């Protein structure tokens, strides 16, 4: 498989990119025209479908250069991770959350994601050695029990990115605007707190407040934020 995609880009230098933690393998392809990124792994088809869907929405995403069942090759998005650009991140979150959810074919509502969480515990896919401090040492069963106990009764449904960490949003340092959103394999209709929780988990100090102010702080529920941090432990 790997050979297959490599043979389509034989003149590029393939350099592994190691930042990711999903178990996907990502390579940077340079030295022959525009820089490209090649990603492989079992979840690539889901990501490709979502990237295709996003392409028509006005949300900036990388162009697809090639894809098959195992590989997704995209054009490089210029820019730097959005860690220090909370207002740009907020604009992006607002734009995404304003898309008409009824037109989004991907479902990440709690019935779906909690089923998947249970399946991932059963299959041993949850990284129990890499939990947030408050869950350190917890078993999969204990995490699941807590997930059930704290499940919100309401879901404020919007189109969510699903892994809205600042390093999945790139910003043009000259303009301060979002140049592209990547890593969209978990995009789908979900409670907006699913995205807000992951952004706010990473944006420490004043950056979290700046994000919330730009996003619209009135809409945030602390209990749901905590719940969606817990839910993310399973993925
Ligand atoms: N099209 C692109 N343009 C610019 N950078 C990219 C692009 N695709 C991937 N990258 C770089 O490669 C890194 C890893 O890619 P990606 O986020 O898609 O996978 P991942 O981090 O392994 O997945 P996960 O976040 O689920 O663990 C990104 O953080 C980014 O630095
Ligand atoms: Mg990523």
XYZ file of C-alpha atoms and ligand atoms in Angstrom:
267
model
C 0.000 0.000 0.000
C 2.647 2.399 1.137
C 4.646 1.641 -1.991
C 1.544 2.372 -4.050
C 1.160 5.934 -2.871
C 4.907 6.515 -2.820
C 5.111 5.577 -6.456
C 2.691 8.402 -7.307
C 5.125 10.921 -5.784
C 8.553 9.423 -6.501
C 10.381 12.727 -6.876
C 9.391 14.072 -3.466
C 11.447 13.568 -0.347
C 9.220 11.829 2.213
C 9.913 13.019 5.763
C 7.960 11.563 8.715
C 6.073 14.107 10.844
C 5.982 12.813 14.378
C 3.796 15.292 16.318
C 0.576 13.293 15.944
C -0.749 10.949 18.611
C -3.599 9.171 16.826
C -1.458 6.365 15.495
C -1.781 7.813 12.014
C 1.446 8.222 10.079
C 1.986 11.612 8.471
C 4.735 12.514 6.000
C 5.830 15.855 4.604
C 6.621 15.665 0.874
C 9.103 18.234 -0.362
C 11.583 18.877 -3.132
C 9.336 18.616 -6.192
C 6.845 21.457 -6.513
C 4.523 22.571 -3.728
C 4.903 20.917 -0.335
C 2.368 18.155 0.308
C 1.306 16.090 3.317
C 0.531 12.369 3.107
C -1.417 10.682 5.910
C -2.087 6.973 6.292
C -3.958 4.888 8.836
C -7.271 3.134 9.409
C -9.211 6.376 9.895
C -8.094 7.990 6.633
C -11.333 7.236 4.698
C -13.388 9.074 7.344
C -11.088 12.061 7.158
C -11.153 12.145 3.351
C -14.975 12.119 3.263
C -15.143 14.981 5.734
C -12.501 17.012 3.941
C -14.492 16.631 0.709
C -17.646 17.803 2.433
C -15.923 20.800 4.044
C -14.524 21.893 0.696
C -17.917 23.248 -0.326
C -18.643 25.129 2.886
C -16.307 28.129 2.860
C -14.268 26.787 5.776
C -10.605 26.905 4.639
C -9.225 23.383 4.221
C -6.284 21.937 2.275
C -6.926 20.764 -1.275
C -6.891 16.997 -1.814
C -4.149 15.963 -4.227
C -4.657 12.184 -4.125
C -6.541 9.669 -2.004
C -7.285 5.977 -1.737
C -8.479 3.597 1.000
C -5.235 3.951 2.946
C -3.821 7.338 2.015
C -4.787 10.993 1.923
C -2.426 13.449 0.235
C -3.171 17.159 0.668
C -1.533 20.424 -0.240
C 0.360 22.028 2.608
C -1.474 24.803 4.414
C 0.863 27.734 5.056
C 0.986 29.071 8.556
C 1.673 28.352 12.195
C -0.434 26.505 14.804
C -3.111 28.728 16.332
C -1.902 28.514 19.963
C -1.229 32.245 20.117
C -4.171 33.318 17.986
C -7.241 32.751 20.187
C -9.379 35.282 18.289
C -8.653 33.576 14.959
C -9.521 30.225 16.541
C -12.768 31.699 17.836
C -13.684 33.055 14.380
C -13.088 29.616 12.935
C -15.141 27.903 15.645
C -18.008 30.359 15.119
C -17.959 29.868 11.341
C -17.949 26.083 11.687
C -20.665 26.094 14.348
C -22.787 28.377 12.148
C -22.925 25.869 9.258
C -26.383 24.354 8.858
C -26.129 21.147 10.909
C -28.998 19.558 8.978
C -26.822 19.499 5.849
C -23.942 17.700 7.588
C -23.965 13.941 6.906
C -21.664 13.039 9.816
C -23.109 12.177 13.221
C -21.060 12.679 16.399
C -23.973 12.978 18.817
C -23.649 11.332 22.220
C -25.494 8.133 21.282
C -22.836 7.579 18.627
C -19.749 8.732 20.488
C -20.549 6.971 23.769
C -21.134 3.709 21.846
C -17.761 4.227 20.221
C -16.175 4.978 23.611
C -17.497 1.661 24.972
C -16.214 -0.176 21.926
C -12.797 1.437 22.240
C -12.510 0.399 25.910
C -13.532 -3.153 24.994
C -10.963 -3.246 22.168
C -8.173 -1.837 24.362
C -7.766 1.290 22.215
C -7.999 3.854 25.024
C -4.560 5.178 26.027
C -4.904 4.707 29.794
C -1.266 5.730 30.335
C -1.943 9.161 28.818
C -4.985 10.456 30.735
C -5.549 13.984 32.031
C -4.207 14.454 35.557
C -7.629 14.148 37.191
C -8.154 10.661 35.666
C -4.632 9.309 36.154
C -4.729 5.661 37.187
C -8.384 5.167 36.225
C -9.472 1.983 34.451
C -11.520 1.974 31.261
C -14.534 0.719 33.221
C -14.267 3.508 35.762
C -13.992 6.113 33.006
C -17.078 4.642 31.329
C -19.044 4.717 34.583
C -18.121 8.381 35.055
C -19.086 9.102 31.441
C -22.516 7.592 32.049
C -22.974 9.335 35.400
C -22.186 12.808 34.043
C -23.855 12.541 30.621
C -25.533 15.884 29.803
C -29.268 15.777 29.189
C -29.113 18.353 26.409
C -27.035 18.604 23.254
C -26.677 21.993 21.611
C -26.080 20.559 18.150
C -23.795 22.225 15.614
C -21.161 21.105 13.124
C -18.096 20.387 15.291
C -14.518 19.806 14.188
C -14.196 17.044 16.769
C -10.506 17.575 17.559
C -10.267 21.326 17.748
C -6.807 21.568 19.274
C -4.848 24.692 18.300
C -2.322 22.631 16.351
C -5.085 21.488 13.999
C -5.770 25.096 12.983
C -3.095 26.992 11.069
C -2.868 30.759 11.047
C -1.085 33.063 8.595
C 1.267 35.040 10.853
C 1.192 38.065 8.514
C -2.572 38.506 8.460
C -3.465 36.757 11.712
C -6.223 34.892 9.858
C -6.889 31.159 9.720
C -5.245 29.705 6.625
C -6.584 26.182 7.032
C -8.096 23.533 9.267
C -6.622 20.027 9.254
C -7.138 16.657 10.975
C -10.897 16.646 10.327
C -11.517 12.901 10.754
C -13.888 13.404 13.698
C -15.950 16.225 12.257
C -19.677 15.823 12.730
C -22.842 17.064 14.360
C -22.254 17.337 18.108
C -22.731 19.665 21.056
C -20.662 22.829 20.551
C -18.993 22.114 23.906
C -17.203 19.171 22.280
C -15.070 21.716 20.415
C -14.956 24.394 23.105
C -13.714 21.877 25.698
C -10.675 20.906 23.634
C -9.761 24.480 22.740
C -10.036 25.645 26.333
C -8.102 22.642 27.649
C -5.104 23.856 25.631
C -5.427 27.641 25.846
C -4.105 28.398 29.301
C -3.759 31.823 30.874
C -5.479 34.778 29.264
C -5.786 33.051 25.907
C -8.842 31.058 27.021
C -10.643 34.243 28.029
C -9.717 35.919 24.762
C -11.098 32.916 22.893
C -14.352 32.956 24.852
C -14.840 36.664 24.459
C -14.394 36.421 20.688
C -16.569 33.294 20.462
C -19.320 34.624 22.728
C -18.725 33.687 26.359
C -22.430 33.668 27.232
C -22.849 30.282 25.629
C -20.515 28.176 27.757
C -21.562 25.598 30.359
C -18.693 24.497 32.660
C -20.200 21.069 33.398
C -20.486 20.248 29.738
C -16.896 21.401 29.165
C -15.725 18.917 31.810
C -17.852 16.159 30.291
C -16.398 16.631 26.800
C -12.832 16.601 28.178
C -13.690 13.252 29.759
C -15.247 12.006 26.498
C -12.060 12.917 24.637
C -10.073 10.560 26.886
C -11.606 7.645 24.961
C -10.373 8.827 21.540
N -2.205 19.909 4.835
C -1.350 20.218 5.811
N -0.759 21.428 5.840
C 0.122 21.766 6.799
N 0.482 20.929 7.799
C -0.050 19.699 7.829
C -1.013 19.279 6.862
N -1.362 18.011 7.162
C -0.669 17.666 8.251
N 0.131 18.663 8.667
C 1.102 18.643 9.795
O 1.211 17.334 10.273
C 0.777 17.243 11.637
C 0.000 15.945 11.851
O -1.116 15.878 10.964
P -2.591 15.590 11.514
O -2.930 16.595 12.552
O -3.492 15.468 10.351
O -2.470 14.141 12.120
P -2.314 13.684 13.645
O -1.930 14.852 14.511
O -1.486 12.480 13.612
O -3.690 13.282 14.063
P -4.206 13.432 15.566
O -4.169 14.919 15.877
O -5.554 12.840 15.525
O -3.234 12.721 16.423
C -0.056 18.488 11.868
O -0.069 18.882 13.219
C 0.656 19.496 10.962
O 1.820 19.983 11.593
Mg -3.392 16.769 14.543
